[in-house]
Amino acid sequence: MTEKIYLKNPYLMKLNAKIIENDFKDNKFHVKLNRTLFEPNISGGQFGDKGSIDGISVLNVYEQKDDIIHVLKDLPKSKEVEISIDWDIRFSNMQQHTGSHILSNAFYKLYDFDTLNFHIGENFNYIDINTNLLNKNIIEKIESYSNRIVFSNFEISTYIVDREYVSNLPIRGSIKKDGDIRIVEINRLDFCECNSIHNRRTGEVGLIKIINCYKIKENYRVEFVCGIKALKDYQMKISMKL
């Protein structure tokens, strides 16, 4: 089983590890390490980390049962390797994912709207909300509430609880797995099952901006950007004339 260091310390950028297995298929090496900083691609959720192993670019990262597999074009010469992640991508991913929790919490707390699913894309993200009514007034209240949470700079914590203890927590959303559950908590304001990386404080998320919303069958899709992506979106839409 690969030790998932990224869950323990998402701010660590470099780490030494050991290759314990590799498989050559489709003209690429699929490498398993004893431990890793690379968060894999999450199905329907977000893209994984980018970076390198001994200077060789990691083309893809995926989860295989309890192991994390790193796809490389070449195989490192030594079994003892140095792994390094792209910090800009890692930090942006944390901003977008933590921002999605804050936004989903706002919809739930203010209007009792559940989040059905979410996606973190290259240029923008979205969450699908189980409501057939959204208007300008609702969106403005959701944005204001969400950004107050950000600017309050609340602590974010992650921890593991067993299935029996989960009933003692006000979990937002349903529990999707048996056994031990990983909880992401925002300062007693939001509790959610999640197996991904997050910022340590809400202030790191930066601005949360809803950029579009439209109906998807009986629900609404809400597109948004956070932090670095919000800045890039603003820069693209408004250019200063110097």
mmCIF file of N, CA and C in Angstrom, residues 64-190:
data_model
loop_
_atom_site.group_PDB
_atom_site.id
_atom_site.type_symbol
_atom_site.label_atom_id
_atom_site.label_comp_id
_atom_site.label_asym_id
_atom_site.label_seq_id
_atom_site.Cartn_x
_atom_site.Cartn_y
_atom_site.Cartn_z
ATOM 1 N N GLN A 64 -4.959 2.690 -7.719
ATOM 2 C CA GLN A 64 -5.252 1.293 -8.020
ATOM 3 C C GLN A 64 -5.368 0.543 -6.696
ATOM 4 N N LYS A 65 -6.615 0.348 -6.269
ATOM 5 C CA LYS A 65 -6.888 -0.193 -4.937
ATOM 6 C C LYS A 65 -6.260 0.732 -3.896
ATOM 7 N N ASP A 66 -5.299 0.249 -3.106
ATOM 8 C CA ASP A 66 -4.679 1.085 -2.077
ATOM 9 C C ASP A 66 -3.353 1.698 -2.530
ATOM 10 N N ASP A 67 -3.032 1.560 -3.814
ATOM 11 C CA ASP A 67 -1.764 2.047 -4.326
ATOM 12 C C ASP A 67 -1.965 3.244 -5.253
ATOM 13 N N ILE A 68 -0.938 4.091 -5.325
ATOM 14 C CA ILE A 68 -0.912 5.207 -6.254
ATOM 15 C C ILE A 68 0.106 4.872 -7.342
ATOM 16 N N ILE A 69 -0.342 4.939 -8.596
ATOM 17 C CA ILE A 69 0.509 4.585 -9.730
ATOM 18 C C ILE A 69 0.906 5.851 -10.487
ATOM 19 N N HIS A 70 2.204 5.985 -10.769
ATOM 20 C CA HIS A 70 2.756 7.144 -11.474
ATOM 21 C C HIS A 70 3.176 6.694 -12.865
ATOM 22 N N VAL A 71 2.699 7.384 -13.887
ATOM 23 C CA VAL A 71 2.989 7.007 -15.269
ATOM 24 C C VAL A 71 4.129 7.883 -15.802
ATOM 25 N N LEU A 72 5.212 7.221 -16.249
ATOM 26 C CA LEU A 72 6.410 7.914 -16.729
ATOM 27 C C LEU A 72 6.795 7.424 -18.125
ATOM 28 N N LYS A 73 7.440 8.306 -18.900
ATOM 29 C CA LYS A 73 7.939 7.905 -20.214
ATOM 30 C C LYS A 73 9.222 7.093 -20.076
ATOM 31 N N ASP A 74 10.041 7.435 -19.078
ATOM 32 C CA ASP A 74 11.294 6.719 -18.822
ATOM 33 C C ASP A 74 11.317 6.241 -17.369
ATOM 34 N N LEU A 75 12.133 5.234 -17.118
ATOM 35 C CA LEU A 75 12.259 4.687 -15.772
ATOM 36 C C LEU A 75 13.499 5.258 -15.093
ATOM 37 N N PRO A 76 13.381 5.752 -13.866
ATOM 38 C CA PRO A 76 14.570 6.234 -13.137
ATOM 39 C C PRO A 76 15.630 5.151 -13.032
ATOM 40 N N LYS A 77 16.886 5.567 -12.987
ATOM 41 C CA LYS A 77 17.993 4.615 -12.957
ATOM 42 C C LYS A 77 18.145 3.952 -11.595
ATOM 43 N N SER A 78 17.695 4.631 -10.552
ATOM 44 C CA SER A 78 17.837 4.093 -9.198
ATOM 45 C C SER A 78 16.462 3.828 -8.593
ATOM 46 N N LYS A 79 16.413 2.883 -7.670
ATOM 47 C CA LYS A 79 15.156 2.618 -6.960
ATOM 48 C C LYS A 79 14.887 3.681 -5.903
ATOM 49 N N GLU A 80 15.960 4.335 -5.442
ATOM 50 C CA GLU A 80 15.812 5.448 -4.511
ATOM 51 C C GLU A 80 15.661 6.730 -5.328
ATOM 52 N N VAL A 81 14.528 7.385 -5.216
ATOM 53 C CA VAL A 81 14.234 8.519 -6.091
ATOM 54 C C VAL A 81 13.792 9.741 -5.285
ATOM 55 N N GLU A 82 13.875 10.900 -5.937
ATOM 56 C CA GLU A 82 13.343 12.128 -5.360
ATOM 57 C C GLU A 82 12.099 12.517 -6.153
ATOM 58 N N ILE A 83 11.001 12.725 -5.455
ATOM 59 C CA ILE A 83 9.773 13.146 -6.122
ATOM 60 C C ILE A 83 9.510 14.609 -5.801
ATOM 61 N N SER A 84 8.997 15.311 -6.802
ATOM 62 C CA SER A 84 8.767 16.749 -6.675
ATOM 63 C C SER A 84 7.457 17.101 -7.362
ATOM 64 N N ILE A 85 6.621 17.916 -6.709
ATOM 65 C CA ILE A 85 5.357 18.309 -7.304
ATOM 66 C C ILE A 85 5.391 19.769 -7.742
ATOM 67 N N ASP A 86 4.524 20.103 -8.694
ATOM 68 C CA ASP A 86 4.357 21.480 -9.152
ATOM 69 C C ASP A 86 3.487 22.202 -8.124
ATOM 70 N N TRP A 87 4.102 23.136 -7.371
ATOM 71 C CA TRP A 87 3.391 23.788 -6.274
ATOM 72 C C TRP A 87 2.246 24.663 -6.754
ATOM 73 N N ASP A 88 2.399 25.345 -7.890
ATOM 74 C CA ASP A 88 1.343 26.229 -8.379
ATOM 75 C C ASP A 88 0.063 25.445 -8.662
ATOM 76 N N ILE A 89 0.207 24.281 -9.283
ATOM 77 C CA ILE A 89 -0.959 23.439 -9.566
ATOM 78 C C ILE A 89 -1.539 22.887 -8.274
ATOM 79 N N ARG A 90 -0.673 22.430 -7.371
ATOM 80 C CA ARG A 90 -1.140 21.889 -6.090
ATOM 81 C C ARG A 90 -1.944 22.939 -5.319
ATOM 82 N N PHE A 91 -1.397 24.161 -5.202
ATOM 83 C CA PHE A 91 -2.060 25.186 -4.408
ATOM 84 C C PHE A 91 -3.385 25.596 -5.038
ATOM 85 N N SER A 92 -3.405 25.723 -6.358
ATOM 86 C CA SER A 92 -4.653 26.061 -7.041
ATOM 87 C C SER A 92 -5.701 24.972 -6.833
ATOM 88 N N ASN A 93 -5.295 23.713 -6.921
ATOM 89 C CA ASN A 93 -6.233 22.610 -6.685
ATOM 90 C C ASN A 93 -6.820 22.677 -5.278
ATOM 91 N N MET A 94 -5.967 22.988 -4.299
ATOM 92 C CA MET A 94 -6.468 23.107 -2.928
ATOM 93 C C MET A 94 -7.458 24.252 -2.819
ATOM 94 N N GLN A 95 -7.148 25.380 -3.437
ATOM 95 C CA GLN A 95 -8.064 26.521 -3.396
ATOM 96 C C GLN A 95 -9.424 26.167 -3.986
ATOM 97 N N GLN A 96 -9.414 25.510 -5.144
ATOM 98 C CA GLN A 96 -10.679 25.200 -5.815
ATOM 99 C C GLN A 96 -11.490 24.176 -5.010
ATOM 100 N N HIS A 97 -10.813 23.157 -4.479
ATOM 101 C CA HIS A 97 -11.542 22.106 -3.760
ATOM 102 C C HIS A 97 -12.087 22.622 -2.424
ATOM 103 N N THR A 98 -11.254 23.339 -1.684
ATOM 104 C CA THR A 98 -11.733 23.909 -0.429
ATOM 105 C C THR A 98 -12.843 24.924 -0.705
ATOM 106 N N GLY A 99 -12.684 25.710 -1.781
ATOM 107 C CA GLY A 99 -13.720 26.652 -2.159
ATOM 108 C C GLY A 99 -15.043 25.979 -2.469
ATOM 109 N N SER A 100 -14.988 24.798 -3.077
ATOM 110 C CA SER A 100 -16.223 24.070 -3.380
ATOM 111 C C SER A 100 -16.938 23.642 -2.099
ATOM 112 N N HIS A 101 -16.169 23.290 -1.055
ATOM 113 C CA HIS A 101 -16.778 22.936 0.235
ATOM 114 C C HIS A 101 -17.474 24.158 0.845
ATOM 115 N N ILE A 102 -16.793 25.303 0.779
ATOM 116 C CA ILE A 102 -17.366 26.528 1.349
ATOM 117 C C ILE A 102 -18.646 26.921 0.612
ATOM 118 N N LEU A 103 -18.612 26.828 -0.707
ATOM 119 C CA LEU A 103 -19.776 27.182 -1.515
ATOM 120 C C LEU A 103 -20.927 26.216 -1.267
ATOM 121 N N SER A 104 -20.635 24.916 -1.220
ATOM 122 C CA SER A 104 -21.682 23.921 -0.955
ATOM 123 C C SER A 104 -22.281 24.114 0.429
ATOM 124 N N ASN A 105 -21.437 24.452 1.402
ATOM 125 C CA ASN A 105 -21.915 24.727 2.755
ATOM 126 C C ASN A 105 -22.862 25.925 2.759
ATOM 127 N N ALA A 106 -22.551 26.950 1.962
ATOM 128 C CA ALA A 106 -23.405 28.137 1.891
ATOM 129 C C ALA A 106 -24.784 27.796 1.344
ATOM 130 N N PHE A 107 -24.828 27.030 0.271
ATOM 131 C CA PHE A 107 -26.117 26.621 -0.288
ATOM 132 C C PHE A 107 -26.918 25.793 0.720
ATOM 133 N N TYR A 108 -26.222 24.940 1.460
ATOM 134 C CA TYR A 108 -26.906 24.064 2.426
ATOM 135 C C TYR A 108 -27.384 24.859 3.641
ATOM 136 N N LYS A 109 -26.523 25.726 4.181
ATOM 137 C CA LYS A 109 -26.861 26.469 5.392
ATOM 138 C C LYS A 109 -27.953 27.513 5.136
ATOM 139 N N LEU A 110 -27.872 28.212 4.027
ATOM 140 C CA LEU A 110 -28.798 29.312 3.771
ATOM 141 C C LEU A 110 -30.117 28.863 3.148
ATOM 142 N N TYR A 111 -30.057 27.800 2.313
ATOM 143 C CA TYR A 111 -31.268 27.428 1.569
ATOM 144 C C TYR A 111 -31.605 25.940 1.626
ATOM 145 N N ASP A 112 -30.803 25.167 2.347
ATOM 146 C CA ASP A 112 -31.037 23.725 2.452
ATOM 147 C C ASP A 112 -30.939 23.034 1.099
ATOM 148 N N PHE A 113 -30.067 23.549 0.221
ATOM 149 C CA PHE A 113 -29.828 22.933 -1.081
ATOM 150 C C PHE A 113 -28.620 22.007 -0.966
ATOM 151 N N ASP A 114 -28.759 20.750 -1.352
ATOM 152 C CA ASP A 114 -27.645 19.803 -1.330
ATOM 153 C C ASP A 114 -26.826 19.895 -2.610
ATOM 154 N N THR A 115 -25.548 19.594 -2.486
ATOM 155 C CA THR A 115 -24.672 19.482 -3.656
ATOM 156 C C THR A 115 -24.704 18.044 -4.149
ATOM 157 N N LEU A 116 -25.026 17.858 -5.423
ATOM 158 C CA LEU A 116 -25.135 16.522 -5.998
ATOM 159 C C LEU A 116 -23.794 16.010 -6.491
ATOM 160 N N ASN A 117 -23.001 16.866 -7.095
ATOM 161 C CA ASN A 117 -21.647 16.502 -7.518
ATOM 162 C C ASN A 117 -20.857 17.768 -7.809
ATOM 163 N N PHE A 118 -19.563 17.621 -8.036
ATOM 164 C CA PHE A 118 -18.718 18.765 -8.328
ATOM 165 C C PHE A 118 -17.644 18.370 -9.326
ATOM 166 N N HIS A 119 -17.072 19.382 -9.953
ATOM 167 C CA HIS A 119 -15.977 19.147 -10.902
ATOM 168 C C HIS A 119 -15.017 20.321 -10.835
ATOM 169 N N ILE A 120 -13.741 20.024 -10.813
ATOM 170 C CA ILE A 120 -12.713 21.058 -10.839
ATOM 171 C C ILE A 120 -12.030 20.981 -12.191
ATOM 172 N N GLY A 121 -12.219 22.008 -13.014
ATOM 173 C CA GLY A 121 -11.686 22.013 -14.362
ATOM 174 C C GLY A 121 -10.458 22.890 -14.500
ATOM 175 N N GLU A 122 -9.946 22.972 -15.710
ATOM 176 C CA GLU A 122 -8.724 23.734 -15.954
ATOM 177 C C GLU A 122 -8.956 25.230 -15.790
ATOM 178 N N ASN A 123 -10.103 25.728 -16.286
ATOM 179 C CA ASN A 123 -10.368 27.163 -16.258
ATOM 180 C C ASN A 123 -11.445 27.561 -15.252
ATOM 181 N N PHE A 124 -12.368 26.674 -14.948
ATOM 182 C CA PHE A 124 -13.416 26.957 -13.976
ATOM 183 C C PHE A 124 -13.922 25.654 -13.371
ATOM 184 N N ASN A 125 -14.670 25.776 -12.295
ATOM 185 C CA ASN A 125 -15.208 24.621 -11.585
ATOM 186 C C ASN A 125 -16.732 24.717 -11.575
ATOM 187 N N TYR A 126 -17.382 23.624 -11.189
ATOM 188 C CA TYR A 126 -18.828 23.719 -10.997
ATOM 189 C C TYR A 126 -19.296 22.754 -9.921
ATOM 190 N N ILE A 127 -20.429 23.102 -9.317
ATOM 191 C CA ILE A 127 -21.163 22.196 -8.456
ATOM 192 C C ILE A 127 -22.600 22.138 -8.968
ATOM 193 N N ASP A 128 -23.215 20.966 -8.865
ATOM 194 C CA ASP A 128 -24.616 20.803 -9.233
ATOM 195 C C ASP A 128 -25.458 20.801 -7.967
ATOM 196 N N ILE A 129 -26.466 21.670 -7.930
ATOM 197 C CA ILE A 129 -27.289 21.896 -6.745
ATOM 198 C C ILE A 129 -28.701 21.371 -6.989
ATOM 199 N N ASN A 130 -29.256 20.679 -5.986
ATOM 200 C CA ASN A 130 -30.597 20.104 -6.162
ATOM 201 C C ASN A 130 -31.688 21.135 -5.872
ATOM 202 N N THR A 131 -31.827 22.059 -6.783
ATOM 203 C CA THR A 131 -32.902 23.036 -6.707
ATOM 204 C C THR A 131 -33.359 23.369 -8.116
ATOM 205 N N ASN A 132 -34.616 23.728 -8.265
ATOM 206 C CA ASN A 132 -35.102 24.163 -9.571
ATOM 207 C C ASN A 132 -35.304 25.676 -9.612
ATOM 208 N N LEU A 133 -34.727 26.371 -8.616
ATOM 209 C CA LEU A 133 -34.859 27.818 -8.576
ATOM 210 C C LEU A 133 -33.575 28.462 -8.075
ATOM 211 N N LEU A 134 -32.963 29.251 -8.921
ATOM 212 C CA LEU A 134 -31.849 30.121 -8.537
ATOM 213 C C LEU A 134 -32.085 31.475 -9.197
ATOM 214 N N ASN A 135 -31.806 32.537 -8.458
ATOM 215 C CA ASN A 135 -31.940 33.867 -9.031
ATOM 216 C C ASN A 135 -30.792 34.754 -8.549
ATOM 217 N N LYS A 136 -30.770 35.984 -9.030
ATOM 218 C CA LYS A 136 -29.685 36.902 -8.706
ATOM 219 C C LYS A 136 -29.571 37.147 -7.207
ATOM 220 N N ASN A 137 -30.690 37.274 -6.529
ATOM 221 C CA ASN A 137 -30.678 37.531 -5.088
ATOM 222 C C ASN A 137 -30.043 36.373 -4.317
ATOM 223 N N ILE A 138 -30.396 35.146 -4.683
ATOM 224 C CA ILE A 138 -29.831 33.960 -4.027
ATOM 225 C C ILE A 138 -28.322 33.891 -4.274
ATOM 226 N N ILE A 139 -27.906 34.082 -5.515
ATOM 227 C CA ILE A 139 -26.488 34.002 -5.867
ATOM 228 C C ILE A 139 -25.679 35.038 -5.102
ATOM 229 N N GLU A 140 -26.199 36.266 -4.993
ATOM 230 C CA GLU A 140 -25.479 37.317 -4.266
ATOM 231 C C GLU A 140 -25.334 36.974 -2.786
ATOM 232 N N LYS A 141 -26.372 36.390 -2.190
ATOM 233 C CA LYS A 141 -26.298 36.000 -0.779
ATOM 234 C C LYS A 141 -25.308 34.849 -0.586
ATOM 235 N N ILE A 142 -25.305 33.904 -1.512
ATOM 236 C CA ILE A 142 -24.370 32.773 -1.438
ATOM 237 C C ILE A 142 -22.934 33.275 -1.551
ATOM 238 N N GLU A 143 -22.673 34.172 -2.498
ATOM 239 C CA GLU A 143 -21.324 34.722 -2.658
ATOM 240 C C GLU A 143 -20.879 35.478 -1.412
ATOM 241 N N SER A 144 -21.760 36.303 -0.878
ATOM 242 C CA SER A 144 -21.400 37.104 0.295
ATOM 243 C C SER A 144 -21.093 36.213 1.494
ATOM 244 N N TYR A 145 -21.944 35.227 1.739
ATOM 245 C CA TYR A 145 -21.735 34.309 2.862
ATOM 246 C C TYR A 145 -20.420 33.538 2.684
ATOM 247 N N SER A 146 -20.198 33.011 1.474
ATOM 248 C CA SER A 146 -18.996 32.214 1.198
ATOM 249 C C SER A 146 -17.729 33.026 1.422
ATOM 250 N N ASN A 147 -17.734 34.267 0.939
ATOM 251 C CA ASN A 147 -16.531 35.079 1.074
ATOM 252 C C ASN A 147 -16.327 35.589 2.495
ATOM 253 N N ARG A 148 -17.387 35.699 3.274
ATOM 254 C CA ARG A 148 -17.210 36.006 4.698
ATOM 255 C C ARG A 148 -16.493 34.859 5.396
ATOM 256 N N ILE A 149 -16.816 33.633 5.005
ATOM 257 C CA ILE A 149 -16.115 32.468 5.558
ATOM 258 C C ILE A 149 -14.631 32.527 5.171
ATOM 259 N N VAL A 150 -14.355 32.874 3.920
ATOM 260 C CA VAL A 150 -12.962 32.985 3.466
ATOM 261 C C VAL A 150 -12.223 34.050 4.259
ATOM 262 N N PHE A 151 -12.803 35.253 4.338
ATOM 263 C CA PHE A 151 -12.109 36.377 4.968
ATOM 264 C C PHE A 151 -11.975 36.211 6.484
ATOM 265 N N SER A 152 -12.800 35.362 7.069
ATOM 266 C CA SER A 152 -12.687 35.083 8.510
ATOM 267 C C SER A 152 -11.480 34.209 8.832
ATOM 268 N N ASN A 153 -10.905 33.589 7.795
ATOM 269 C CA ASN A 153 -9.677 32.806 7.940
ATOM 270 C C ASN A 153 -9.813 31.693 8.982
ATOM 271 N N PHE A 154 -10.935 30.971 8.908
ATOM 272 C CA PHE A 154 -11.185 29.871 9.840
ATOM 273 C C PHE A 154 -10.211 28.714 9.599
ATOM 274 N N GLU A 155 -9.932 27.984 10.653
ATOM 275 C CA GLU A 155 -9.071 26.801 10.553
ATOM 276 C C GLU A 155 -9.814 25.661 9.868
ATOM 277 N N ILE A 156 -9.085 24.899 9.056
ATOM 278 C CA ILE A 156 -9.619 23.708 8.400
ATOM 279 C C ILE A 156 -8.837 22.508 8.911
ATOM 280 N N SER A 157 -9.529 21.494 9.358
ATOM 281 C CA SER A 157 -8.858 20.308 9.895
ATOM 282 C C SER A 157 -9.375 19.050 9.209
ATOM 283 N N THR A 158 -8.536 18.045 9.178
ATOM 284 C CA THR A 158 -8.919 16.740 8.629
ATOM 285 C C THR A 158 -8.600 15.669 9.663
ATOM 286 N N TYR A 159 -9.466 14.672 9.759
ATOM 287 C CA TYR A 159 -9.243 13.589 10.719
ATOM 288 C C TYR A 159 -10.075 12.372 10.329
ATOM 289 N N ILE A 160 -9.692 11.259 10.896
ATOM 290 C CA ILE A 160 -10.356 9.980 10.605
ATOM 291 C C ILE A 160 -11.257 9.598 11.778
ATOM 292 N N VAL A 161 -12.467 9.184 11.477
ATOM 293 C CA VAL A 161 -13.384 8.677 12.502
ATOM 294 C C VAL A 161 -13.937 7.333 12.029
ATOM 295 N N ASP A 162 -14.354 6.502 12.984
ATOM 296 C CA ASP A 162 -14.954 5.239 12.578
ATOM 297 C C ASP A 162 -16.427 5.439 12.234
ATOM 298 N N ARG A 163 -16.975 4.450 11.594
ATOM 299 C CA ARG A 163 -18.344 4.554 11.080
ATOM 300 C C ARG A 163 -19.352 4.839 12.196
ATOM 301 N N GLU A 164 -19.152 4.266 13.358
ATOM 302 C CA GLU A 164 -20.095 4.451 14.457
ATOM 303 C C GLU A 164 -20.081 5.881 14.971
ATOM 304 N N TYR A 165 -18.916 6.540 14.953
ATOM 305 C CA TYR A 165 -18.808 7.886 15.495
ATOM 306 C C TYR A 165 -19.397 8.934 14.556
ATOM 307 N N VAL A 166 -19.499 8.604 13.259
ATOM 308 C CA VAL A 166 -19.981 9.575 12.270
ATOM 309 C C VAL A 166 -21.348 10.131 12.651
ATOM 310 N N SER A 167 -22.200 9.311 13.257
ATOM 311 C CA SER A 167 -23.552 9.756 13.626
ATOM 312 C C SER A 167 -23.529 10.890 14.653
ATOM 313 N N ASN A 168 -22.374 11.096 15.315
ATOM 314 C CA ASN A 168 -22.249 12.183 16.288
ATOM 315 C C ASN A 168 -21.897 13.515 15.641
ATOM 316 N N LEU A 169 -21.616 13.509 14.339
ATOM 317 C CA LEU A 169 -21.206 14.719 13.636
ATOM 318 C C LEU A 169 -22.307 15.180 12.680
ATOM 319 N N PRO A 170 -22.482 16.492 12.526
ATOM 320 C CA PRO A 170 -23.487 17.024 11.587
ATOM 321 C C PRO A 170 -22.951 16.999 10.157
ATOM 322 N N ILE A 171 -22.808 15.806 9.595
ATOM 323 C CA ILE A 171 -22.202 15.638 8.283
ATOM 324 C C ILE A 171 -23.090 16.242 7.192
ATOM 325 N N ARG A 172 -22.482 17.035 6.328
ATOM 326 C CA ARG A 172 -23.179 17.517 5.138
ATOM 327 C C ARG A 172 -22.999 16.478 4.033
ATOM 328 N N GLY A 173 -24.098 16.015 3.466
ATOM 329 C CA GLY A 173 -24.023 15.001 2.423
ATOM 330 C C GLY A 173 -24.044 13.603 3.007
ATOM 331 N N SER A 174 -24.056 12.630 2.131
ATOM 332 C CA SER A 174 -24.120 11.232 2.549
ATOM 333 C C SER A 174 -22.728 10.635 2.675
ATOM 334 N N ILE A 175 -22.614 9.596 3.489
ATOM 335 C CA ILE A 175 -21.357 8.868 3.639
ATOM 336 C C ILE A 175 -21.313 7.775 2.580
ATOM 337 N N LYS A 176 -20.225 7.754 1.812
ATOM 338 C CA LYS A 176 -20.184 6.881 0.639
ATOM 339 C C LYS A 176 -19.363 5.613 0.829
ATOM 340 N N LYS A 177 -18.758 5.429 1.997
ATOM 341 C CA LYS A 177 -17.906 4.254 2.167
ATOM 342 C C LYS A 177 -18.106 3.645 3.543
ATOM 343 N N ASP A 178 -17.709 2.382 3.657
ATOM 344 C CA ASP A 178 -17.737 1.693 4.945
ATOM 345 C C ASP A 178 -16.386 1.873 5.633
ATOM 346 N N GLY A 179 -16.329 1.456 6.889
ATOM 347 C CA GLY A 179 -15.067 1.545 7.609
ATOM 348 C C GLY A 179 -14.772 2.954 8.072
ATOM 349 N N ASP A 180 -13.474 3.253 8.232
ATOM 350 C CA ASP A 180 -13.061 4.568 8.712
ATOM 351 C C ASP A 180 -13.381 5.652 7.677
ATOM 352 N N ILE A 181 -13.786 6.816 8.183
ATOM 353 C CA ILE A 181 -14.214 7.922 7.334
ATOM 354 C C ILE A 181 -13.284 9.113 7.557
ATOM 355 N N ARG A 182 -12.812 9.723 6.468
ATOM 356 C CA ARG A 182 -11.987 10.933 6.574
ATOM 357 C C ARG A 182 -12.898 12.156 6.487
ATOM 358 N N ILE A 183 -12.828 12.987 7.514
ATOM 359 C CA ILE A 183 -13.668 14.171 7.618
ATOM 360 C C ILE A 183 -12.840 15.424 7.371
ATOM 361 N N VAL A 184 -13.375 16.341 6.569
ATOM 362 C CA VAL A 184 -12.809 17.679 6.427
ATOM 363 C C VAL A 184 -13.752 18.633 7.158
ATOM 364 N N GLU A 185 -13.219 19.303 8.173
ATOM 365 C CA GLU A 185 -14.040 20.197 9.004
ATOM 366 C C GLU A 185 -13.556 21.636 8.878
ATOM 367 N N ILE A 186 -14.504 22.534 8.669
ATOM 368 C CA ILE A 186 -14.207 23.962 8.661
ATOM 369 C C ILE A 186 -14.736 24.571 9.957
ATOM 370 N N ASN A 187 -13.890 24.602 10.970
ATOM 371 C CA ASN A 187 -14.139 25.321 12.218
ATOM 372 C C ASN A 187 -15.551 25.139 12.789
ATOM 373 N N ARG A 188 -16.021 23.913 12.834
ATOM 374 C CA ARG A 188 -17.343 23.567 13.367
ATOM 375 C C ARG A 188 -18.503 24.119 12.525
ATOM 376 N N LEU A 189 -18.184 24.707 11.360
ATOM 377 C CA LEU A 189 -19.221 25.228 10.466
ATOM 378 C C LEU A 189 -19.659 24.213 9.426
ATOM 379 N N ASP A 190 -18.733 23.360 9.031
ATOM 380 C CA ASP A 190 -19.018 22.401 7.961
ATOM 381 C C ASP A 190 -18.235 21.120 8.206
#
